[in-house]
Short mmCIF file of C-alpha atoms in Angstrom, two decimals:
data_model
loop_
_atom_site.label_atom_id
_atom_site.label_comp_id
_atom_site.label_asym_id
_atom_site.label_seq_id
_atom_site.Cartn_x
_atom_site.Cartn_y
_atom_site.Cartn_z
CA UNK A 26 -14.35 39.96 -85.94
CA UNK A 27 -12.99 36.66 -84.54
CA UNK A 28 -12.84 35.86 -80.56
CA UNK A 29 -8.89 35.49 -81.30
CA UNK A 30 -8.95 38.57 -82.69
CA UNK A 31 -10.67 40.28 -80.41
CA UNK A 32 -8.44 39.13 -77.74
CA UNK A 33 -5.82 39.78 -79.43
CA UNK A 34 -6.62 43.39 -80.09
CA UNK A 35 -5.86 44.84 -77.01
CA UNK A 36 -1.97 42.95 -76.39
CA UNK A 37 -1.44 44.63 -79.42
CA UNK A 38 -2.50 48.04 -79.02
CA UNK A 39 -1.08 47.92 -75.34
CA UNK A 40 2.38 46.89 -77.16
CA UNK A 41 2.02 49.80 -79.24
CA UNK A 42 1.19 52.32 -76.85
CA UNK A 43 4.28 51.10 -74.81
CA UNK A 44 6.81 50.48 -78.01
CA UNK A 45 5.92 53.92 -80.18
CA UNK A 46 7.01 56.46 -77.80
CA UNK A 47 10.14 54.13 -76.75
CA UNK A 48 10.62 54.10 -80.61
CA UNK A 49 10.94 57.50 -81.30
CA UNK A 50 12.84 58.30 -78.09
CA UNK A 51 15.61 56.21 -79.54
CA UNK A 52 15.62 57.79 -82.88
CA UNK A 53 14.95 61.29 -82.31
CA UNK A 54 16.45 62.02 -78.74
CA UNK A 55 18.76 59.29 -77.70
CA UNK A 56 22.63 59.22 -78.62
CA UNK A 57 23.27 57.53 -81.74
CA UNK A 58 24.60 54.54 -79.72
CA UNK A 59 21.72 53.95 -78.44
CA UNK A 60 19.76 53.94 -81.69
CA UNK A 61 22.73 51.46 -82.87
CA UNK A 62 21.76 48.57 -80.16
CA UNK A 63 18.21 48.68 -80.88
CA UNK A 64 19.45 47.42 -84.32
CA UNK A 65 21.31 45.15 -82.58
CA UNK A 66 19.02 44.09 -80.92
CA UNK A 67 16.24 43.13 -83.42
CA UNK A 68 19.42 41.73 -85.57
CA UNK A 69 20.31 39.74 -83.27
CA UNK A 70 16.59 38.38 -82.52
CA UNK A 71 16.00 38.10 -86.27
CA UNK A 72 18.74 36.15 -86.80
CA UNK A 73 18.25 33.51 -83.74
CA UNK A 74 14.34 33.26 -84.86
CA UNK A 75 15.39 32.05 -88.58
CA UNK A 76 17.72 29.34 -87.42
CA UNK A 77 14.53 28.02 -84.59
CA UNK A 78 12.05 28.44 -87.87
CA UNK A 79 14.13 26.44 -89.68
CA UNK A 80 16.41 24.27 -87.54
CA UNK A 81 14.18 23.58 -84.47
CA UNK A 82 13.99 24.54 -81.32
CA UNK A 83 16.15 21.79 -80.47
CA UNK A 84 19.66 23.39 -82.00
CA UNK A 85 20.17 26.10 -79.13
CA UNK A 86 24.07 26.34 -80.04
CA UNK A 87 23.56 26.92 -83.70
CA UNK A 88 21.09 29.59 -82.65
CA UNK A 89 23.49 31.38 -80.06
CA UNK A 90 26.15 30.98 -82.37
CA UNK A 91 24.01 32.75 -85.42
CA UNK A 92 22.87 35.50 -83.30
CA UNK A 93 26.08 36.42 -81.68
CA UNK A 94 27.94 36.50 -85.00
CA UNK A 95 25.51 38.78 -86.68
CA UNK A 96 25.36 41.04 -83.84
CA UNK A 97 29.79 40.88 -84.23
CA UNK A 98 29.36 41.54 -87.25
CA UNK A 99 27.02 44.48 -87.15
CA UNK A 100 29.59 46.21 -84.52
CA UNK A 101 32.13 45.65 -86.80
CA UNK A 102 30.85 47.37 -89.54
CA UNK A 103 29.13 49.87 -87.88
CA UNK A 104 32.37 50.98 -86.01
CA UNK A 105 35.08 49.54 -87.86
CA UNK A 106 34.30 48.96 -91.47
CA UNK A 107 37.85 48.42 -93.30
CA UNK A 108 37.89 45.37 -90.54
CA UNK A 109 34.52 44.05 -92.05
CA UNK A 110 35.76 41.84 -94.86
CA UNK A 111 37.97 40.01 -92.03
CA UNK A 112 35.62 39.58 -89.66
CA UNK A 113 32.74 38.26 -91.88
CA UNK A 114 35.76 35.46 -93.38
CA UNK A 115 36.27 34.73 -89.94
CA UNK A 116 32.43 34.61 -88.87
CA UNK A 117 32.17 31.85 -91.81
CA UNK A 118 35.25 30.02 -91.21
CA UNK A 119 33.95 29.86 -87.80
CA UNK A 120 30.36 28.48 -88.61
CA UNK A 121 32.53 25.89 -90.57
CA UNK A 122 34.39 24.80 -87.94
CA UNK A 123 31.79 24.81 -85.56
CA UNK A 124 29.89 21.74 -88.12
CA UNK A 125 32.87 19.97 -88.86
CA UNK A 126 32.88 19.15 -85.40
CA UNK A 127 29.40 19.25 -83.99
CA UNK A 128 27.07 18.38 -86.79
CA UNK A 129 24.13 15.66 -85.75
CA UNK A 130 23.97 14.07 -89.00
CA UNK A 131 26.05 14.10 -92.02
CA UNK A 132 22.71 14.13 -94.32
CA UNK A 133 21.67 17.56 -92.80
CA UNK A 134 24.99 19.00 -92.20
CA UNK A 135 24.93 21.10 -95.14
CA UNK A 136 21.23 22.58 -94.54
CA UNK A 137 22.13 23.41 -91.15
CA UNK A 138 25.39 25.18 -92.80
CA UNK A 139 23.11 27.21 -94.96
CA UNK A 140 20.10 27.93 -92.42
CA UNK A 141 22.76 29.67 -89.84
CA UNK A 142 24.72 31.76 -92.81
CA UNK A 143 21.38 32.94 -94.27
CA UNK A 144 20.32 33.54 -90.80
CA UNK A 145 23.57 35.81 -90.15
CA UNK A 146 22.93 37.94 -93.48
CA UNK A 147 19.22 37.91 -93.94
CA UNK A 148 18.13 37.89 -90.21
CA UNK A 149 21.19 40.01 -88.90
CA UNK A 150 23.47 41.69 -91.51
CA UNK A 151 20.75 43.31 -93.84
CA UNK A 152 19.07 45.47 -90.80
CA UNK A 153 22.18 46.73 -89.71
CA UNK A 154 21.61 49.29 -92.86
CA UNK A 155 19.18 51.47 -90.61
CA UNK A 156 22.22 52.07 -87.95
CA UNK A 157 24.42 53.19 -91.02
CA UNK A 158 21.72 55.31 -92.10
CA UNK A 159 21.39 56.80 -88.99
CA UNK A 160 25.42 57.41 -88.59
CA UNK A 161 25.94 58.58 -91.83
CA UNK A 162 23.07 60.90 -92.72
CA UNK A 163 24.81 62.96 -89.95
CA UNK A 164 21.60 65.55 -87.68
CA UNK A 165 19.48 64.36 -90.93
CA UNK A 166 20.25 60.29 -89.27
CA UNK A 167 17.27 60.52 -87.25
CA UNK A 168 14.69 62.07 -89.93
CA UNK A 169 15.70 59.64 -92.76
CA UNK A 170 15.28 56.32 -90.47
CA UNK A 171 11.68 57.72 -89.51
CA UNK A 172 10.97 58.40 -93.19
CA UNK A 173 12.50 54.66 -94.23
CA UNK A 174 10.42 53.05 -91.47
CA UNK A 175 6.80 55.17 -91.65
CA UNK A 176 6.72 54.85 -95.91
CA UNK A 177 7.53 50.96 -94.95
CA UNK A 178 5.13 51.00 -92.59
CA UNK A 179 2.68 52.81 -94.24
CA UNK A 180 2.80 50.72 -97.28
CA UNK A 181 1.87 47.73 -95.36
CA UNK A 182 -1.35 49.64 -93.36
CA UNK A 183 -2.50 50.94 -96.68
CA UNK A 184 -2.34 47.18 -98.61
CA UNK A 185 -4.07 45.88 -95.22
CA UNK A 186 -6.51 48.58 -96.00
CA UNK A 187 -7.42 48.52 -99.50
CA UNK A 188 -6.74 45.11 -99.55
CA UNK A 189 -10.18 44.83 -97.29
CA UNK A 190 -11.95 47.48 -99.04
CA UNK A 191 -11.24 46.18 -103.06
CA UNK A 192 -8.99 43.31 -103.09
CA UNK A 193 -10.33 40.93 -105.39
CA UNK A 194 -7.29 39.51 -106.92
CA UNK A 195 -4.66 37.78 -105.28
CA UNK A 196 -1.06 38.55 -105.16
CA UNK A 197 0.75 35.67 -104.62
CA UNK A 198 -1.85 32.77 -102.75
CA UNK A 199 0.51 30.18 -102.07
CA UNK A 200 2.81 31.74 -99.99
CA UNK A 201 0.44 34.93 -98.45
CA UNK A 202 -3.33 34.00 -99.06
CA UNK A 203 -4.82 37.00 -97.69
CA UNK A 204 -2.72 40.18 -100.29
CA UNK A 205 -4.28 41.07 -102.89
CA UNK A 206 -3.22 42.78 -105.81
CA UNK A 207 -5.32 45.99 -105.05
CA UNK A 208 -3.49 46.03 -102.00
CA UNK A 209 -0.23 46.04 -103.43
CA UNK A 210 -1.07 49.28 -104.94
CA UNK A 211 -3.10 50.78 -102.01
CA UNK A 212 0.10 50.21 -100.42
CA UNK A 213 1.85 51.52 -103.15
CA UNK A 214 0.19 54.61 -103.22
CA UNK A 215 0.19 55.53 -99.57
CA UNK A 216 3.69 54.94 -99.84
CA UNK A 217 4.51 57.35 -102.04
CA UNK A 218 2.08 60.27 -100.84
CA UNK A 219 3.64 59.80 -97.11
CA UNK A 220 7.14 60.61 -98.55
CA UNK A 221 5.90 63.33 -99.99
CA UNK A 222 4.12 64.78 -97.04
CA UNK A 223 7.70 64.04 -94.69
CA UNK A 224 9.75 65.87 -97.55
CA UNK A 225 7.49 68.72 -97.56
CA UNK A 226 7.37 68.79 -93.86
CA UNK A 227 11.30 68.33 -93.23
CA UNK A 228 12.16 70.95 -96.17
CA UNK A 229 10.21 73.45 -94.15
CA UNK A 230 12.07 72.91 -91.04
CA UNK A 231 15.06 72.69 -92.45
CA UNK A 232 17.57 75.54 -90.72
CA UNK A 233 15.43 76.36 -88.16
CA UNK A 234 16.84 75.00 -84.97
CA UNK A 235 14.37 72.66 -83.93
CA UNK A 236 14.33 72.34 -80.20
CA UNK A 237 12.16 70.43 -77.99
CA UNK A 238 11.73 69.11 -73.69
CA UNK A 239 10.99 66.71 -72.30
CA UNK A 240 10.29 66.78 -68.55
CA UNK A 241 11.65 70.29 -68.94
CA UNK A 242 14.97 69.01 -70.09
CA UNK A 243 15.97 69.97 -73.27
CA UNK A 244 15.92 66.70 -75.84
CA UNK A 245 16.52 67.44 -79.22
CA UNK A 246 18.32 70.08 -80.50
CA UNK A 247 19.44 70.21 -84.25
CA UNK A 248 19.84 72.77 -87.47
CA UNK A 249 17.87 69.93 -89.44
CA UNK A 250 20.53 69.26 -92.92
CA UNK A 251 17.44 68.66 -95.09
CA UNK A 252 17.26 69.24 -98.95
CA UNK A 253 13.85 69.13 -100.63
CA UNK A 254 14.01 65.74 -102.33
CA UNK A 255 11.37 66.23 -105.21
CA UNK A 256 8.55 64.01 -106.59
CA UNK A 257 11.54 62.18 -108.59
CA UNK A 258 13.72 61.09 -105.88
CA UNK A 259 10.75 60.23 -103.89
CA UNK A 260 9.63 57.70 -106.70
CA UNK A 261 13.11 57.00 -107.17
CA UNK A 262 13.47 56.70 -103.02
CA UNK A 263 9.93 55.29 -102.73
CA UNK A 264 8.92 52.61 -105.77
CA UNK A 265 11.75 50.02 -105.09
CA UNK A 266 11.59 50.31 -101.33
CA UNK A 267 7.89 49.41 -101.85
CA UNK A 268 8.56 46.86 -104.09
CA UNK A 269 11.63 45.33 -101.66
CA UNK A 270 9.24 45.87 -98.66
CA UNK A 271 6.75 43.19 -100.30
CA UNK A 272 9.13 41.29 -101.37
CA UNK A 273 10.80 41.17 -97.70
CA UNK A 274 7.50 40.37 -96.45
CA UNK A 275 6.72 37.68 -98.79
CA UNK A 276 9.79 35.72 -98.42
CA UNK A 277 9.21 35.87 -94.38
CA UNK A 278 5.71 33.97 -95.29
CA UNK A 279 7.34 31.79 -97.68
CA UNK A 280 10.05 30.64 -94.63
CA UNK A 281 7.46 30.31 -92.17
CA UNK A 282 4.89 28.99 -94.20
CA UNK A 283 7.85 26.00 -95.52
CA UNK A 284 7.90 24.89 -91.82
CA UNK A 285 4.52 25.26 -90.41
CA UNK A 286 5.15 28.17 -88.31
CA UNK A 287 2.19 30.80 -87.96
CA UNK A 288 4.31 33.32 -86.45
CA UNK A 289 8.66 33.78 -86.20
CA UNK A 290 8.35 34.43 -82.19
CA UNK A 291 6.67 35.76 -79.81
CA UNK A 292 9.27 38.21 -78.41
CA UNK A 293 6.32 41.31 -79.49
CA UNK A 294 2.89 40.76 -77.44
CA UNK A 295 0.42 40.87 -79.63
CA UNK A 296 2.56 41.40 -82.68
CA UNK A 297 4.67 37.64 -83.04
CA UNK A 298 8.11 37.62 -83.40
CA UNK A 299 10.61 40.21 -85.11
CA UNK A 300 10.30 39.35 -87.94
CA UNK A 301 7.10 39.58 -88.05
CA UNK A 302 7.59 43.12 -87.44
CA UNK A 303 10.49 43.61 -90.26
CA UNK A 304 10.35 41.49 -92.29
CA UNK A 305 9.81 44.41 -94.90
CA UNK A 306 12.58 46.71 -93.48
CA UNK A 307 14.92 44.10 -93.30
CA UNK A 308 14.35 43.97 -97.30
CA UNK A 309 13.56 47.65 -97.93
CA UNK A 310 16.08 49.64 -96.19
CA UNK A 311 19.22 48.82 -97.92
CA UNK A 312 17.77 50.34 -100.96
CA UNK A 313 16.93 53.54 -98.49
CA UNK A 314 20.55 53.77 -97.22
CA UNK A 315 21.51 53.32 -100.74
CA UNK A 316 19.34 55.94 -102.30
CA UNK A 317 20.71 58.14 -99.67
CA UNK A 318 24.33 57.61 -100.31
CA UNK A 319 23.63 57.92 -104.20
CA UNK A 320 21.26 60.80 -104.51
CA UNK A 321 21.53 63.16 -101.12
CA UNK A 322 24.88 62.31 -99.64
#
């Protein structure tokens, strides 16, 4: 191992330590509310780290602007969807409006158009899917997020891991050098047996009344609404969200990698930016919230 690597080893397992437990606070015993501006949050951070990657650091209005449209916009359709249609016309008219009149250059107008409305859906729109999720599944909310983040998550852990152990073919070198092929399906694989595991586990619990403390105050209390999903539905649930995940975290590299940029920001210790960090869920979880309105809802 690397000096840099060593050294950065312990930032990022300190940010872990720190971030995990605040993680699953927010899914599993906060109000839903709270949940819902955590995804604001890393929308809106998503969003304003795509316009700097690919405007500058010098355009701090286009950035502000971005972000605090796609977190609007988020509210909006988290709490009033029949209004959602309006309000993303008006968010375009508005980024319109805002170049007609401030634009640096007439040559570059139209790129910087396109950077901020890619940067509202892609870096703050398509997240906003994991706050629906949550609303919508109903007590089941928190138990589908954690299943649509930890098969995510554990499809990138198992391609870093067979990736080292028997990648020998490379997945796509000129935008990600270091995945492999083997990985992809390491990734793949340890995907797919984690869902399994989580239905299993949740189907058990199901109608049981699961209560827990914390500090001797009672923190979660819910007759889990869980139906055994089957090794179908979890391909079904599993195999594209894989599949979107690498994609999501492809297209990330491909952004950064356009414009020189190592990592989106440095907002994570030890970790780079958001979308470092979600690049995958940002692509994956639609498809989850999907799945879940088409097949369980």
């Amino acid at each position: 191992m690397s000096e840099k690597k060593k050294s950065d080893l312990g930032p990022r397992l300190l940010t872990a330590a720190v971030a995990i437990p605040i993680l699953l606070y927010l899914i599993f015993v906060a109000p839903k509310w709270a949940f819902f501006a955590l995804i604001a949050w890393a929308s809106g951070t998503s969003a304003w780290e795509y316009v700097n990657i690919t405007l500058g650091a010098d355009k701090a209005a286009a950035r502000w602007l971005t972000t605090l449209l796609g977190i609007g916009l988020m509210s909006v359709l988290y709490w009033a969807p029949a209004s959602f249609l309006f309000a993303l016309s008006a968010a375009v008219i508005g980024l319109m409006i805002y170049f007609l009149f401030k634009y640096e250059s007439i040559e570059t107008a139209t790129r910087d158009i396109g950077a901020c409305v890619v940067g509202l859906i892609y870096g703050g729109l398509l997240i906003s899917t994991m706050a629906l999720l949550n609303r919508d599944a109903g007590n089941a909310g928190p138990f589908w997020v954690f299943m649509a983040m930890s098969i995510v998550w554990m499809s990138d852990t198992g391609a870093y891991f067979a990736g080292r152990a028997f990648g020998k073919h490379k997945l796509y070198p000129a935008v990600s050098p270091a995945k492999s092929i083997e990985g992809a399906i390491g990734g793949f694989l340890s995907a797919i047996l984690l869902a399994f595991l989580w239905d299993k586990g949740f189907t058990a619990m199901a109608g049981e009344g699961l209560s827990t403390t914390l500090f001797g105050i009672e923190a979660l209390k819910v007759d889990l609404q869980w139906k055994e999903l089957g090794i179908i539905n979890i391909l079904i649930l599993t195999i594209p969200a894989n599949i979107l995940g690498q994609v999501g975290d492809l297209a990330e590299s491909l952004v950064k990698r356009s414009h020189g940029v190592k990592d989106s920001g440095t907002v994570i210790r030890g970790h780079g930016g958001m979308l470092d960090r979600i690049d995958a869920l940002i692509f994956a979880t639609p498809w989850v919230y999907f799945f879940y309105l088409t097949f369980v809802a």
